[in-house]
GROMACS .gro file of N, CA and C in nm:
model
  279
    1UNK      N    1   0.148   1.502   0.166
    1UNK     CA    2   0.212   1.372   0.172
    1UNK      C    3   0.267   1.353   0.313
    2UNK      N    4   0.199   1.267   0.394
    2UNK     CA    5   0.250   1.240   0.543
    2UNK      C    6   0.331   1.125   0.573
    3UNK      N    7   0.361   1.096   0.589
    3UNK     CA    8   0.471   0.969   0.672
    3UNK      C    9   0.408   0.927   0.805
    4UNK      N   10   0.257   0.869   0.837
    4UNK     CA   11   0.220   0.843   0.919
    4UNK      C   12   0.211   0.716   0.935
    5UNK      N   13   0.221   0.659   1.055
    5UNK     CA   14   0.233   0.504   1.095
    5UNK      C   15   0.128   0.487   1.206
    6UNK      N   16   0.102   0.411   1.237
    6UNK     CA   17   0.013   0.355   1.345
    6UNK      C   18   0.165   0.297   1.411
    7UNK      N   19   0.085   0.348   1.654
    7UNK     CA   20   0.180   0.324   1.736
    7UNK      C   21   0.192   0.167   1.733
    8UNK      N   22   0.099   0.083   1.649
    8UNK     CA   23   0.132  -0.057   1.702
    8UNK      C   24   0.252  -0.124   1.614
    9UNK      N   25   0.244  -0.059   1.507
    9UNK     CA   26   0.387  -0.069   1.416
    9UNK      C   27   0.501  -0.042   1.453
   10UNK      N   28   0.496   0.063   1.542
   10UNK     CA   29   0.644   0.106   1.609
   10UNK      C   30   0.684   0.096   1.699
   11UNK      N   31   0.595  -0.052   1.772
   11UNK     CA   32   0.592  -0.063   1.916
   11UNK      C   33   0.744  -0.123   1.924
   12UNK      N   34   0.834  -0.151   1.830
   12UNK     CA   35   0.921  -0.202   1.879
   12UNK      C   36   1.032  -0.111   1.856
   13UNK      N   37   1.050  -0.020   1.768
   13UNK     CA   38   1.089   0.114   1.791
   13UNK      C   39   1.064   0.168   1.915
   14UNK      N   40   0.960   0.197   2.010
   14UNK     CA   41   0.940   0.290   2.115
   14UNK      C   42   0.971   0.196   2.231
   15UNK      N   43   0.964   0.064   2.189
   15UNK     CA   44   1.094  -0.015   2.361
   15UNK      C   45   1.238   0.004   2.313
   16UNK      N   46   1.271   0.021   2.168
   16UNK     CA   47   1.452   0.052   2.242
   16UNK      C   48   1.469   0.192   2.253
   17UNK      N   49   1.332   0.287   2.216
   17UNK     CA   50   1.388   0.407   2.243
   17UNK      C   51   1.390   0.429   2.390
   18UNK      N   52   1.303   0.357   2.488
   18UNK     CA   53   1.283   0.348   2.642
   18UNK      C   54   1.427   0.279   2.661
   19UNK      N   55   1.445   0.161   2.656
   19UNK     CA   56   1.606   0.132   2.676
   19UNK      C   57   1.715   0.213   2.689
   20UNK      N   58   1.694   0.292   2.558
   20UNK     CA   59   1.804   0.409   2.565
   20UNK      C   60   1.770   0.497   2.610
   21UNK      N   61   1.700   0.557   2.657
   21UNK     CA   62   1.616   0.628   2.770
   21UNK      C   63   1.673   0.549   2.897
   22UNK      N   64   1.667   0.485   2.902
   22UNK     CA   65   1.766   0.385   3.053
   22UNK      C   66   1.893   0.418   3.083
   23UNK      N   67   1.937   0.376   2.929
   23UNK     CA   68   2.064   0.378   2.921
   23UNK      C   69   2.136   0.506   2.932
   24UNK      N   70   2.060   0.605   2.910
   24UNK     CA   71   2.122   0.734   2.883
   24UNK      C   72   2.088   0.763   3.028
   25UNK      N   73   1.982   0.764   3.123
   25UNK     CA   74   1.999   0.813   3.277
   25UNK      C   75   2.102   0.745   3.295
   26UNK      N   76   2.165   0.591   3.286
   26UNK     CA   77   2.225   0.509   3.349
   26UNK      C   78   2.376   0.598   3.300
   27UNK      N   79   2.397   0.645   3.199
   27UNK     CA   80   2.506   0.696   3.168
   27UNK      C   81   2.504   0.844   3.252
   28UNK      N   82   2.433   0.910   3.297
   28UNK     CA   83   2.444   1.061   3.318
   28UNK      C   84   2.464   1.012   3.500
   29UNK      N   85   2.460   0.886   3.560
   29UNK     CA   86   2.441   0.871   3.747
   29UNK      C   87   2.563   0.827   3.705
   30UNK      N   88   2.664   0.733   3.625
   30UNK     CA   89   2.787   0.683   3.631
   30UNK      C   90   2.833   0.807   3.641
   31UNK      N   91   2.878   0.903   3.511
   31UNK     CA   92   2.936   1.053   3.497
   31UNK      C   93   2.915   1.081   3.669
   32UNK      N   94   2.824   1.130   3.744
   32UNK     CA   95   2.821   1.192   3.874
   32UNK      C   96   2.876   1.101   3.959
   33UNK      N   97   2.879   0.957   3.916
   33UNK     CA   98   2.967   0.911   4.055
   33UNK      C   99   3.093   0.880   4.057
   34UNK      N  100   3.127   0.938   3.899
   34UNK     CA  101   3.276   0.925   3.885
   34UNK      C  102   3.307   0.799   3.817
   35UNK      N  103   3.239   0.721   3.762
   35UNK     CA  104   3.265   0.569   3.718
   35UNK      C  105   3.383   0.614   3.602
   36UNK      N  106   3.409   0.459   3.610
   36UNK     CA  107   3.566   0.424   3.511
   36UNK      C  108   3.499   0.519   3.342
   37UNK      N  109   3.605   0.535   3.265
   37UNK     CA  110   3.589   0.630   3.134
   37UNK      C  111   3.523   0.489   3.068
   38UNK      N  112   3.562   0.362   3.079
   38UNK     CA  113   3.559   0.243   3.018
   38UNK      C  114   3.450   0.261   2.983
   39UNK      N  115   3.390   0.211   3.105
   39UNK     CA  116   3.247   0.161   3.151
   39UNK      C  117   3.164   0.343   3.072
   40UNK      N  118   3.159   0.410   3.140
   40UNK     CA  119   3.022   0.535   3.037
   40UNK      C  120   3.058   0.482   2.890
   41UNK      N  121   3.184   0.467   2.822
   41UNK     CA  122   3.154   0.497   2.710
   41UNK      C  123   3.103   0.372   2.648
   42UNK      N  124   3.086   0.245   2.726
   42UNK     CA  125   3.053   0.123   2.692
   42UNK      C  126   2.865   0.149   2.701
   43UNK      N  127   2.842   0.176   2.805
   43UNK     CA  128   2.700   0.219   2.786
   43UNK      C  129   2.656   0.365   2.717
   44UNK      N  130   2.707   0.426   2.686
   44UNK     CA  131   2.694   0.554   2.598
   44UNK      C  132   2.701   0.477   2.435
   45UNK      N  133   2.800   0.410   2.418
   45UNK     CA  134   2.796   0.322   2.298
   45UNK      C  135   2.614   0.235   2.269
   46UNK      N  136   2.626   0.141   2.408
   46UNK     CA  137   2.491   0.099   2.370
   46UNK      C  138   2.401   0.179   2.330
   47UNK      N  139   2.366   0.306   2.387
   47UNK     CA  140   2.238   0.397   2.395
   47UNK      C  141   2.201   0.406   2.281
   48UNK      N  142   2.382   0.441   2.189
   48UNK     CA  143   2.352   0.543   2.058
   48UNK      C  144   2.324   0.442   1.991
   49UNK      N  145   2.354   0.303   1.979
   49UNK     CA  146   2.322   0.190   1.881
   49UNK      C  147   2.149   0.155   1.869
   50UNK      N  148   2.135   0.166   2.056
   50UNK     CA  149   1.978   0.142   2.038
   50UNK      C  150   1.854   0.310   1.965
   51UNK      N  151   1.923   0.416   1.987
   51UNK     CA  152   1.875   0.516   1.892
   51UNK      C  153   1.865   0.482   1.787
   52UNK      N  154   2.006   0.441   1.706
   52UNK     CA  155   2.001   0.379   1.570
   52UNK      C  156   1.918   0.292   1.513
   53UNK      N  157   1.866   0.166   1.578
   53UNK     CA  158   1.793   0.091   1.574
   53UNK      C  159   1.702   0.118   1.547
   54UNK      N  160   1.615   0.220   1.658
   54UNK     CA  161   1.535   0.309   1.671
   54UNK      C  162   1.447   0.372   1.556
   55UNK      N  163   1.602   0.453   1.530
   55UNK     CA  164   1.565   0.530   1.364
   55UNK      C  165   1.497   0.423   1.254
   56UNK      N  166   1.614   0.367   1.234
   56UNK     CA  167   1.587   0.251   1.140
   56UNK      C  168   1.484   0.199   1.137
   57UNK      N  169   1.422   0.132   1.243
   57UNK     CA  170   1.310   0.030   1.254
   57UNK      C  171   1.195   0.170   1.195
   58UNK      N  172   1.202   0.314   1.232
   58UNK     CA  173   1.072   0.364   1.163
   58UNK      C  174   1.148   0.461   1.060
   59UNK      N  175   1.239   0.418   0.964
   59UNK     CA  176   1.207   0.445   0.847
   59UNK      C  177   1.211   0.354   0.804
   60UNK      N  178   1.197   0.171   0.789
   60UNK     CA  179   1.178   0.080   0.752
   60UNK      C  180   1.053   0.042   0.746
   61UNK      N  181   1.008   0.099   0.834
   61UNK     CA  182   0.808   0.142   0.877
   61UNK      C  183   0.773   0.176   0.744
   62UNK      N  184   0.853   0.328   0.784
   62UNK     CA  185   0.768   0.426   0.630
   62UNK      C  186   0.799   0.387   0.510
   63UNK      N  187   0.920   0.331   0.497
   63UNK     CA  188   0.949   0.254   0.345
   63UNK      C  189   0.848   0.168   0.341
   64UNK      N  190   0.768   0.081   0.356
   64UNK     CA  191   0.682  -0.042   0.411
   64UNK      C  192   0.553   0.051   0.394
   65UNK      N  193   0.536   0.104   0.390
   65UNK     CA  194   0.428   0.174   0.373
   65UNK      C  195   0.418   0.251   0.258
   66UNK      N  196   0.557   0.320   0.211
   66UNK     CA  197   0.540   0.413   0.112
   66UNK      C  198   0.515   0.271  -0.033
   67UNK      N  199   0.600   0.129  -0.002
   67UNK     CA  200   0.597   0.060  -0.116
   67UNK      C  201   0.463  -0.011  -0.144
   68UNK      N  202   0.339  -0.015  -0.011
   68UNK     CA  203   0.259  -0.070  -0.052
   68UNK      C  204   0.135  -0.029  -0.066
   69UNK      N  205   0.141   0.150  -0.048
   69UNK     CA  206   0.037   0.222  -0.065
   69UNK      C  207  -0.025   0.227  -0.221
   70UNK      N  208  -0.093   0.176  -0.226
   70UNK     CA  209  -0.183   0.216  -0.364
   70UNK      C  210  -0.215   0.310  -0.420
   71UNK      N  211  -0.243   0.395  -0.316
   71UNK     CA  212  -0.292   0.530  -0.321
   71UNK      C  213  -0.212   0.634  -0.388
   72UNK      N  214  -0.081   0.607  -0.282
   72UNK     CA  215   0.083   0.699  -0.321
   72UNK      C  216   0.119   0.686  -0.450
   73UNK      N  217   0.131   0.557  -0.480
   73UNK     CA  218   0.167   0.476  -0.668
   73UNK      C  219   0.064   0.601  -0.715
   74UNK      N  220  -0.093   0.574  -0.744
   74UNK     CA  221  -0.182   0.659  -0.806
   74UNK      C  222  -0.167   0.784  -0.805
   75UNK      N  223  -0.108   0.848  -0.667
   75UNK     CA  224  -0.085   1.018  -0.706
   75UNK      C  225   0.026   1.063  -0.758
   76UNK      N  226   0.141   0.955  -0.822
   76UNK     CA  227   0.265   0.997  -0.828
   76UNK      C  228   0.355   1.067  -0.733
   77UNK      N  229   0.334   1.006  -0.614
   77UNK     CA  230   0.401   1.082  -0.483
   77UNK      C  231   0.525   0.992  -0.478
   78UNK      N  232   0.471   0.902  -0.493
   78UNK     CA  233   0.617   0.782  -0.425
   78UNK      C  234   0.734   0.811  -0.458
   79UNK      N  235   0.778   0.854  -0.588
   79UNK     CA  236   0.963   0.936  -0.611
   79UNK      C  237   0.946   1.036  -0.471
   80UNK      N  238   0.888   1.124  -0.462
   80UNK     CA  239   0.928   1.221  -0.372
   80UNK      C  240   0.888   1.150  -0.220
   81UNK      N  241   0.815   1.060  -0.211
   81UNK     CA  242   0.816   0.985  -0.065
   81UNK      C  243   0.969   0.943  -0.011
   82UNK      N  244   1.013   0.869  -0.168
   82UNK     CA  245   1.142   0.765  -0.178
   82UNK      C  246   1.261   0.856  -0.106
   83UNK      N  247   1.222   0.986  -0.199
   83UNK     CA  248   1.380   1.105  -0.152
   83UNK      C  249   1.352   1.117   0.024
   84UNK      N  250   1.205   1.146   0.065
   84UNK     CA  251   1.228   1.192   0.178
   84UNK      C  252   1.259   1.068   0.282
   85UNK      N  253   1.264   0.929   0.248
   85UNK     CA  254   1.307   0.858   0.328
   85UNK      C  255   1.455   0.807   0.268
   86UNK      N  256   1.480   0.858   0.212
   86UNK     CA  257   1.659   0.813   0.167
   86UNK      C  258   1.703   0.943   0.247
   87UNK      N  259   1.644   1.032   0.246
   87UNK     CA  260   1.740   1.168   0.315
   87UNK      C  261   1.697   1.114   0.490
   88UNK      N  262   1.610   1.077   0.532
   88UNK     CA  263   1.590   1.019   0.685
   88UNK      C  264   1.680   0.922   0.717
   89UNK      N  265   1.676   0.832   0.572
   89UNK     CA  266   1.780   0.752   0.611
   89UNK      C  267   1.937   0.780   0.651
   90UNK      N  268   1.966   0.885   0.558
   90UNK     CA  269   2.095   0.910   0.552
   90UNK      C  270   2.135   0.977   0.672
   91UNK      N  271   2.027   1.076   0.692
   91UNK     CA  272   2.057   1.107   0.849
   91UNK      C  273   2.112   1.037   0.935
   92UNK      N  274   2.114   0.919   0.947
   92UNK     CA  275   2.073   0.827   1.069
   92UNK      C  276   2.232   0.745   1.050
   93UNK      N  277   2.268   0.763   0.887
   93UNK     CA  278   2.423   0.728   0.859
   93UNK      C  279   2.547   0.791   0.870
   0.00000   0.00000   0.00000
């Protein structure tokens, strides 16, 4: 039982994970130049929200997939699909 997606589904998952990929260099050159505590934790805040996002948008993927697989319904997988994306989810909470 895989949890596989196609990259064009998660293309919008993998631009805020680049964002926060931004955001997180942009947070590690403030730290070295000494910037205000304000300011890192204002962009350290963004980063982790756009991770979150992140998460979310691909287990909203795999939910989306686990509900309209035909296949999954027929093998009786989908309870145990359901747990492993409620426990991904919860991670992410």
């Amino acid at each position: 039982m895989e949890l596989t997606m196609a990259a064009e589904e998660l293309k919008t998952a993998v631009n805020r994970l680049r964002r926060a990929q931004g955001q997180i260099n942009g947070v590690i050159k403030m730290i070295e130049e000494g910037r205000d505590c304000e300011d890192v934790i204002t962009q350290l805040a963004a980063a982790s929200r756009a991770l979150d996002k992140a998460g979310f948008a691909i287990i909203a993927t795999g939910l989306q997939h686990c509900l309209t697989d035909t296949e999954l319904a027929e093998s009786g997988d989908r309870e145990r699909m359901r747990a492993r994306l409620e426990k991904l989810f919860l991670s992410l909470a």
